[in-house]
Amino acid sequence: MSLQSHGPAPCDDADGHLVTAGPLTPPPDVAGTPADEKALRHSVAEDVQGMVLAMLVASLGLAIFAKGGLMIGGMAGMAFLLHYSMGWNFGLVFVLVNLPFYWVAVRRMGWEFTLKTFAAVTACGLLTDMLPRWADFSHIAPLYSALVGGALSGLGILFFIRHRASLGGIGILAVYLQRTRGWSAGKVQMSFDACLMVAAFFVLSPSKVMYSAIGAVVLSLVLMFNHRPGRYMGV
């Protein structure tokens, strides 16, 4: 005699990934109903506090990277490279290099995601530039900068994701190419970051590039361990 499970059966999510039932999975009789969707969706107040916390945490991580003379992947890394090589303002460059990606965000993720992402990029760019005026560090060891900067930046990005936003950049394009061309978003992101790290050798010392790579790995691990489809139901 076989035992039958009374829990909800595995199903496919919007991207075709298999999602099994978890502790936050709603019961079958209410799943997918308007009441269920309303209960799981973030309120305006929850979105505001989540976005503010994400901006504070992510910008602190980026400021620690900057103080250590390091960089990370994505368009933030591109902005860091231009900041270090040309002396341009990081916040302004960070906003400008993300502009071409917003039309992709509007088409694939909608206006809510795009506007939140624009606010996140702009606020984090400004806060990263302003933080040294409010809380200056006399010295930060490169390894500490890589570990703590990567962890805080990863947490900030995680908060943004959970409130339908991002820090913009190549991640948006990677998701677009995955959905339209079938390219792996992870591989697209990794390829771009690898090219960015190679370019960094022309701007930073080899040791700074190595520490920057460590920071990028820490950031990726934070997202890998904490952002899994089906585990976080609030949107």
C-alpha positions as a Markdown table, in Angstrom:
| # | Residue | x | y | z |
|---|---|---|---|---|
| 1 | Met | 0.0 | 0.0 | 0.0 |
| 2 | Ser | 1.4 | 3.4 | -1.0 |
| 3 | Leu | 1.2 | 6.4 | 1.2 |
| 4 | Gln | -0.2 | 9.6 | -0.5 |
| 5 | Ser | 1.1 | 13.0 | 0.4 |
| 6 | His | -1.5 | 15.5 | 1.5 |
| 7 | Gly | 0.8 | 18.5 | 0.7 |
| 8 | Pro | 0.7 | 20.5 | -2.5 |
| 9 | Ala | 2.4 | 18.8 | -5.4 |
| 10 | Pro | 5.5 | 20.2 | -7.2 |
| 11 | Cys | 4.8 | 22.7 | -9.9 |
| 12 | Asp | 6.6 | 24.9 | -12.5 |
| 13 | Asp | 7.2 | 28.6 | -11.8 |
| 14 | Ala | 6.9 | 31.3 | -14.4 |
| 15 | Asp | 10.4 | 30.6 | -15.7 |
| 16 | Gly | 9.8 | 26.8 | -16.0 |
| 17 | His | 11.8 | 25.9 | -12.9 |
| 18 | Leu | 10.5 | 23.1 | -10.7 |
| 19 | Val | 9.3 | 24.4 | -7.4 |
| 20 | Thr | 8.3 | 22.1 | -4.6 |
| 21 | Ala | 6.1 | 22.9 | -1.6 |
| 22 | Gly | 7.8 | 24.7 | 1.2 |
| 23 | Pro | 6.9 | 26.0 | 4.7 |
| 24 | Leu | 5.5 | 29.2 | 3.2 |
| 25 | Thr | 3.5 | 27.5 | 0.4 |
| 26 | Pro | -0.2 | 28.4 | 0.9 |
| 27 | Pro | -2.7 | 25.5 | 1.2 |
| 28 | Pro | -4.3 | 24.1 | -2.0 |
| 29 | Asp | -7.7 | 25.5 | -1.4 |
| 30 | Val | -6.6 | 29.1 | -1.3 |
| 31 | Ala | -3.4 | 29.1 | -3.5 |
| 32 | Gly | -3.8 | 31.4 | -6.5 |
| 33 | Thr | -6.9 | 33.1 | -5.3 |
| 34 | Pro | -7.2 | 36.9 | -5.2 |
| 35 | Ala | -7.2 | 36.8 | -1.4 |
| 36 | Asp | -4.1 | 34.7 | -1.4 |
| 37 | Glu | -2.3 | 37.0 | -3.8 |
| 38 | Lys | -3.3 | 40.1 | -1.7 |
| 39 | Ala | -2.1 | 38.4 | 1.5 |
| 40 | Leu | 1.4 | 37.6 | 0.1 |
| 41 | Arg | 2.0 | 40.9 | -1.7 |
| 42 | His | 4.0 | 43.6 | 0.1 |
| 43 | Ser | 2.1 | 46.7 | 1.2 |
| 44 | Val | 3.3 | 50.1 | 0.3 |
| 45 | Ala | 4.7 | 50.7 | 3.7 |
| 46 | Glu | 6.6 | 47.3 | 3.6 |
| 47 | Asp | 8.0 | 48.2 | 0.1 |
| 48 | Val | 9.1 | 51.7 | 1.3 |
| 49 | Gln | 10.9 | 50.4 | 4.4 |
| 50 | Gly | 12.4 | 47.5 | 2.4 |
| 51 | Met | 13.7 | 49.8 | -0.3 |
| 52 | Val | 15.2 | 52.3 | 2.2 |
| 53 | Leu | 17.0 | 49.5 | 4.1 |
| 54 | Ala | 18.2 | 48.0 | 0.8 |
| 55 | Met | 19.6 | 51.4 | -0.3 |
| 56 | Leu | 21.4 | 52.0 | 3.0 |
| 57 | Val | 22.9 | 48.5 | 3.2 |
| 58 | Ala | 23.9 | 48.3 | -0.5 |
| 59 | Ser | 25.4 | 51.9 | -0.5 |
| 60 | Leu | 27.4 | 51.1 | 2.6 |
| 61 | Gly | 28.8 | 48.0 | 0.9 |
| 62 | Leu | 29.7 | 50.0 | -2.2 |
| 63 | Ala | 31.4 | 52.7 | -0.1 |
| 64 | Ile | 33.5 | 50.1 | 1.7 |
| 65 | Phe | 34.6 | 48.8 | -1.7 |
| 66 | Ala | 35.5 | 52.3 | -2.8 |
| 67 | Lys | 37.4 | 53.0 | 0.4 |
| 68 | Gly | 39.4 | 49.8 | -0.2 |
| 69 | Gly | 40.1 | 50.8 | -3.8 |
| 70 | Leu | 38.3 | 47.7 | -5.0 |
| 71 | Met | 35.5 | 47.0 | -7.5 |
| 72 | Ile | 32.7 | 44.5 | -8.1 |
| 73 | Gly | 31.0 | 43.0 | -11.1 |
| 74 | Gly | 28.1 | 44.4 | -13.1 |
| 75 | Met | 27.7 | 48.1 | -14.0 |
| 76 | Ala | 28.7 | 49.1 | -10.5 |
| 77 | Gly | 32.1 | 47.6 | -11.4 |
| 78 | Met | 32.1 | 49.5 | -14.7 |
| 79 | Ala | 31.4 | 52.7 | -12.8 |
| 80 | Phe | 34.2 | 52.0 | -10.3 |
| 81 | Leu | 36.7 | 51.4 | -13.2 |
| 82 | Leu | 35.7 | 54.8 | -14.8 |
| 83 | His | 35.9 | 56.4 | -11.4 |
| 84 | Tyr | 39.4 | 55.1 | -10.7 |
| 85 | Ser | 40.8 | 55.6 | -14.2 |
| 86 | Met | 39.2 | 59.0 | -15.1 |
| 87 | Gly | 38.4 | 60.5 | -11.7 |
| 88 | Trp | 34.8 | 60.8 | -12.6 |
| 89 | Asn | 32.1 | 60.9 | -9.9 |
| 90 | Phe | 31.0 | 57.3 | -9.1 |
| 91 | Gly | 27.4 | 58.1 | -8.4 |
| 92 | Leu | 26.8 | 60.0 | -11.6 |
| 93 | Val | 28.6 | 57.4 | -13.7 |
| 94 | Phe | 26.7 | 54.6 | -12.0 |
| 95 | Val | 23.4 | 56.2 | -13.0 |
| 96 | Leu | 24.5 | 57.0 | -16.6 |
| 97 | Val | 25.8 | 53.5 | -17.4 |
| 98 | Asn | 22.6 | 51.9 | -16.3 |
| 99 | Leu | 20.3 | 54.1 | -18.5 |
| 100 | Pro | 20.5 | 51.8 | -21.6 |
| 101 | Phe | 19.1 | 48.9 | -19.6 |
| 102 | Tyr | 15.9 | 50.5 | -18.5 |
| 103 | Trp | 14.1 | 50.0 | -21.8 |
| 104 | Val | 14.8 | 46.2 | -21.4 |
| 105 | Ala | 13.4 | 46.4 | -17.9 |
| 106 | Val | 10.2 | 48.1 | -19.0 |
| 107 | Arg | 9.6 | 45.5 | -21.7 |
| 108 | Arg | 10.4 | 42.4 | -19.6 |
| 109 | Met | 9.7 | 43.4 | -16.0 |
| 110 | Gly | 7.2 | 46.2 | -16.2 |
| 111 | Trp | 7.0 | 49.8 | -15.0 |
| 112 | Glu | 6.9 | 49.0 | -11.3 |
| 113 | Phe | 10.2 | 47.1 | -11.4 |
| 114 | Thr | 11.8 | 49.7 | -13.7 |
| 115 | Leu | 10.9 | 52.7 | -11.5 |
| 116 | Lys | 12.0 | 51.0 | -8.3 |
| 117 | Thr | 15.3 | 50.0 | -10.0 |
| 118 | Phe | 15.9 | 53.5 | -11.2 |
| 119 | Ala | 15.2 | 54.8 | -7.7 |
| 120 | Ala | 17.6 | 52.2 | -6.2 |
| 121 | Val | 20.4 | 52.9 | -8.6 |
| 122 | Thr | 20.1 | 56.7 | -8.2 |
| 123 | Ala | 19.9 | 56.6 | -4.4 |
| 124 | Cys | 22.8 | 54.1 | -4.0 |
| 125 | Gly | 25.0 | 56.1 | -6.3 |
| 126 | Leu | 24.3 | 59.3 | -4.4 |
| 127 | Leu | 24.7 | 57.7 | -1.0 |
| 128 | Thr | 27.9 | 56.0 | -1.9 |
| 129 | Asp | 29.4 | 59.4 | -2.8 |
| 130 | Met | 28.0 | 61.0 | 0.3 |
| 131 | Leu | 28.9 | 58.4 | 2.9 |
| 132 | Pro | 32.6 | 59.4 | 3.3 |
| 133 | Arg | 31.4 | 62.9 | 4.3 |
| 134 | Trp | 29.2 | 61.4 | 7.1 |
| 135 | Ala | 31.3 | 58.5 | 8.3 |
| 136 | Asp | 34.9 | 58.5 | 7.1 |
| 137 | Phe | 37.3 | 55.5 | 7.6 |
| 138 | Ser | 41.0 | 56.2 | 8.2 |
| 139 | His | 42.0 | 52.8 | 7.1 |
| 140 | Ile | 40.3 | 49.6 | 5.7 |
| 141 | Ala | 42.3 | 46.5 | 4.9 |
| 142 | Pro | 41.7 | 45.2 | 1.3 |
| 143 | Leu | 40.5 | 41.8 | 2.6 |
| 144 | Tyr | 38.1 | 43.3 | 5.0 |
| 145 | Ser | 36.8 | 45.6 | 2.2 |
| 146 | Ala | 36.3 | 42.6 | 0.0 |
| 147 | Leu | 34.5 | 40.4 | 2.6 |
| 148 | Val | 32.3 | 43.0 | 4.3 |
| 149 | Gly | 31.7 | 45.1 | 1.1 |
| 150 | Gly | 30.7 | 42.0 | -0.8 |
| 151 | Ala | 28.4 | 40.7 | 2.0 |
| 152 | Leu | 26.7 | 44.1 | 2.5 |
| 153 | Ser | 26.3 | 44.7 | -1.3 |
| 154 | Gly | 24.8 | 41.2 | -1.6 |
| 155 | Leu | 22.4 | 41.7 | 1.2 |
| 156 | Gly | 21.3 | 45.0 | -0.3 |
| 157 | Ile | 20.7 | 43.4 | -3.7 |
| 158 | Leu | 18.8 | 40.6 | -2.0 |
| 159 | Phe | 16.5 | 43.1 | -0.3 |
| 160 | Phe | 15.9 | 44.8 | -3.6 |
| 161 | Ile | 15.0 | 41.5 | -5.3 |
| 162 | Arg | 12.5 | 40.7 | -2.6 |
| 163 | His | 10.8 | 44.1 | -3.2 |
| 164 | Arg | 10.8 | 43.7 | -7.0 |
| 165 | Ala | 13.8 | 45.9 | -7.8 |
| 166 | Ser | 17.5 | 45.6 | -8.5 |
| 167 | Leu | 20.7 | 47.5 | -8.9 |
| 168 | Gly | 20.2 | 47.5 | -12.6 |
| 169 | Gly | 22.9 | 46.8 | -15.1 |
| 170 | Ile | 23.9 | 43.6 | -16.9 |
| 171 | Gly | 21.6 | 41.5 | -14.7 |
| 172 | Ile | 18.5 | 42.9 | -16.5 |
| 173 | Leu | 20.0 | 42.2 | -19.9 |
| 174 | Ala | 21.0 | 38.7 | -18.7 |
| 175 | Val | 17.5 | 37.8 | -17.7 |
| 176 | Tyr | 16.2 | 39.3 | -21.0 |
| 177 | Leu | 18.6 | 37.1 | -23.1 |
| 178 | Gln | 17.7 | 34.1 | -21.1 |
| 179 | Arg | 14.0 | 34.5 | -21.8 |
| 180 | Thr | 14.3 | 35.5 | -25.4 |
| 181 | Arg | 17.4 | 33.6 | -26.6 |
| 182 | Gly | 17.6 | 30.8 | -24.1 |
| 183 | Trp | 21.1 | 32.0 | -23.0 |
| 184 | Ser | 22.0 | 31.2 | -19.4 |
| 185 | Ala | 21.6 | 34.4 | -17.3 |
| 186 | Gly | 24.3 | 33.2 | -14.9 |
| 187 | Lys | 26.8 | 32.6 | -17.8 |
| 188 | Val | 26.0 | 36.0 | -19.4 |
| 189 | Gln | 26.6 | 37.7 | -16.0 |
| 190 | Met | 29.8 | 35.7 | -15.4 |
| 191 | Ser | 31.2 | 36.4 | -18.8 |
| 192 | Phe | 30.7 | 40.1 | -18.4 |
| 193 | Asp | 32.2 | 40.1 | -15.0 |
| 194 | Ala | 35.2 | 38.1 | -16.2 |
| 195 | Cys | 35.8 | 40.6 | -19.0 |
| 196 | Leu | 35.5 | 43.4 | -16.4 |
| 197 | Met | 38.1 | 41.8 | -14.1 |
| 198 | Val | 40.5 | 41.5 | -17.1 |
| 199 | Ala | 40.0 | 45.2 | -17.9 |
| 200 | Ala | 40.7 | 46.0 | -14.2 |
| 201 | Phe | 44.3 | 44.8 | -14.6 |
| 202 | Phe | 44.9 | 47.9 | -16.7 |
| 203 | Val | 43.6 | 50.2 | -13.9 |
| 204 | Leu | 44.2 | 48.4 | -10.6 |
| 205 | Ser | 47.2 | 46.5 | -9.1 |
| 206 | Pro | 47.0 | 42.7 | -9.4 |
| 207 | Ser | 46.4 | 42.4 | -5.6 |
| 208 | Lys | 43.5 | 44.8 | -5.8 |
| 209 | Val | 42.0 | 42.8 | -8.7 |
| 210 | Met | 42.4 | 39.6 | -6.6 |
| 211 | Tyr | 40.6 | 41.2 | -3.6 |
| 212 | Ser | 37.9 | 42.5 | -5.9 |
| 213 | Ala | 37.3 | 39.0 | -7.2 |
| 214 | Ile | 37.0 | 37.7 | -3.6 |
| 215 | Gly | 34.4 | 40.4 | -3.0 |
| 216 | Ala | 32.5 | 39.4 | -6.1 |
| 217 | Val | 32.5 | 35.8 | -4.9 |
| 218 | Val | 31.2 | 36.8 | -1.5 |
| 219 | Leu | 28.4 | 38.8 | -3.1 |
| 220 | Ser | 27.4 | 35.9 | -5.3 |
| 221 | Leu | 27.4 | 33.5 | -2.3 |
| 222 | Val | 25.1 | 35.7 | -0.4 |
| 223 | Leu | 22.6 | 35.6 | -3.2 |
| 224 | Met | 23.1 | 31.9 | -3.9 |
| 225 | Phe | 22.4 | 30.9 | -0.3 |
| 226 | Asn | 19.5 | 33.3 | 0.3 |
| 227 | His | 17.6 | 33.8 | -2.9 |
| 228 | Arg | 15.9 | 30.6 | -3.9 |
| 229 | Pro | 12.6 | 30.5 | -5.9 |
| 230 | Gly | 9.6 | 29.3 | -3.8 |
| 231 | Arg | 11.1 | 30.0 | -0.4 |
| 232 | Tyr | 10.1 | 33.7 | -0.2 |
| 233 | Met | 6.5 | 34.3 | -1.0 |
| 234 | Gly | 6.2 | 38.0 | -0.4 |
| 235 | Val | 6.4 | 40.0 | -3.7 |
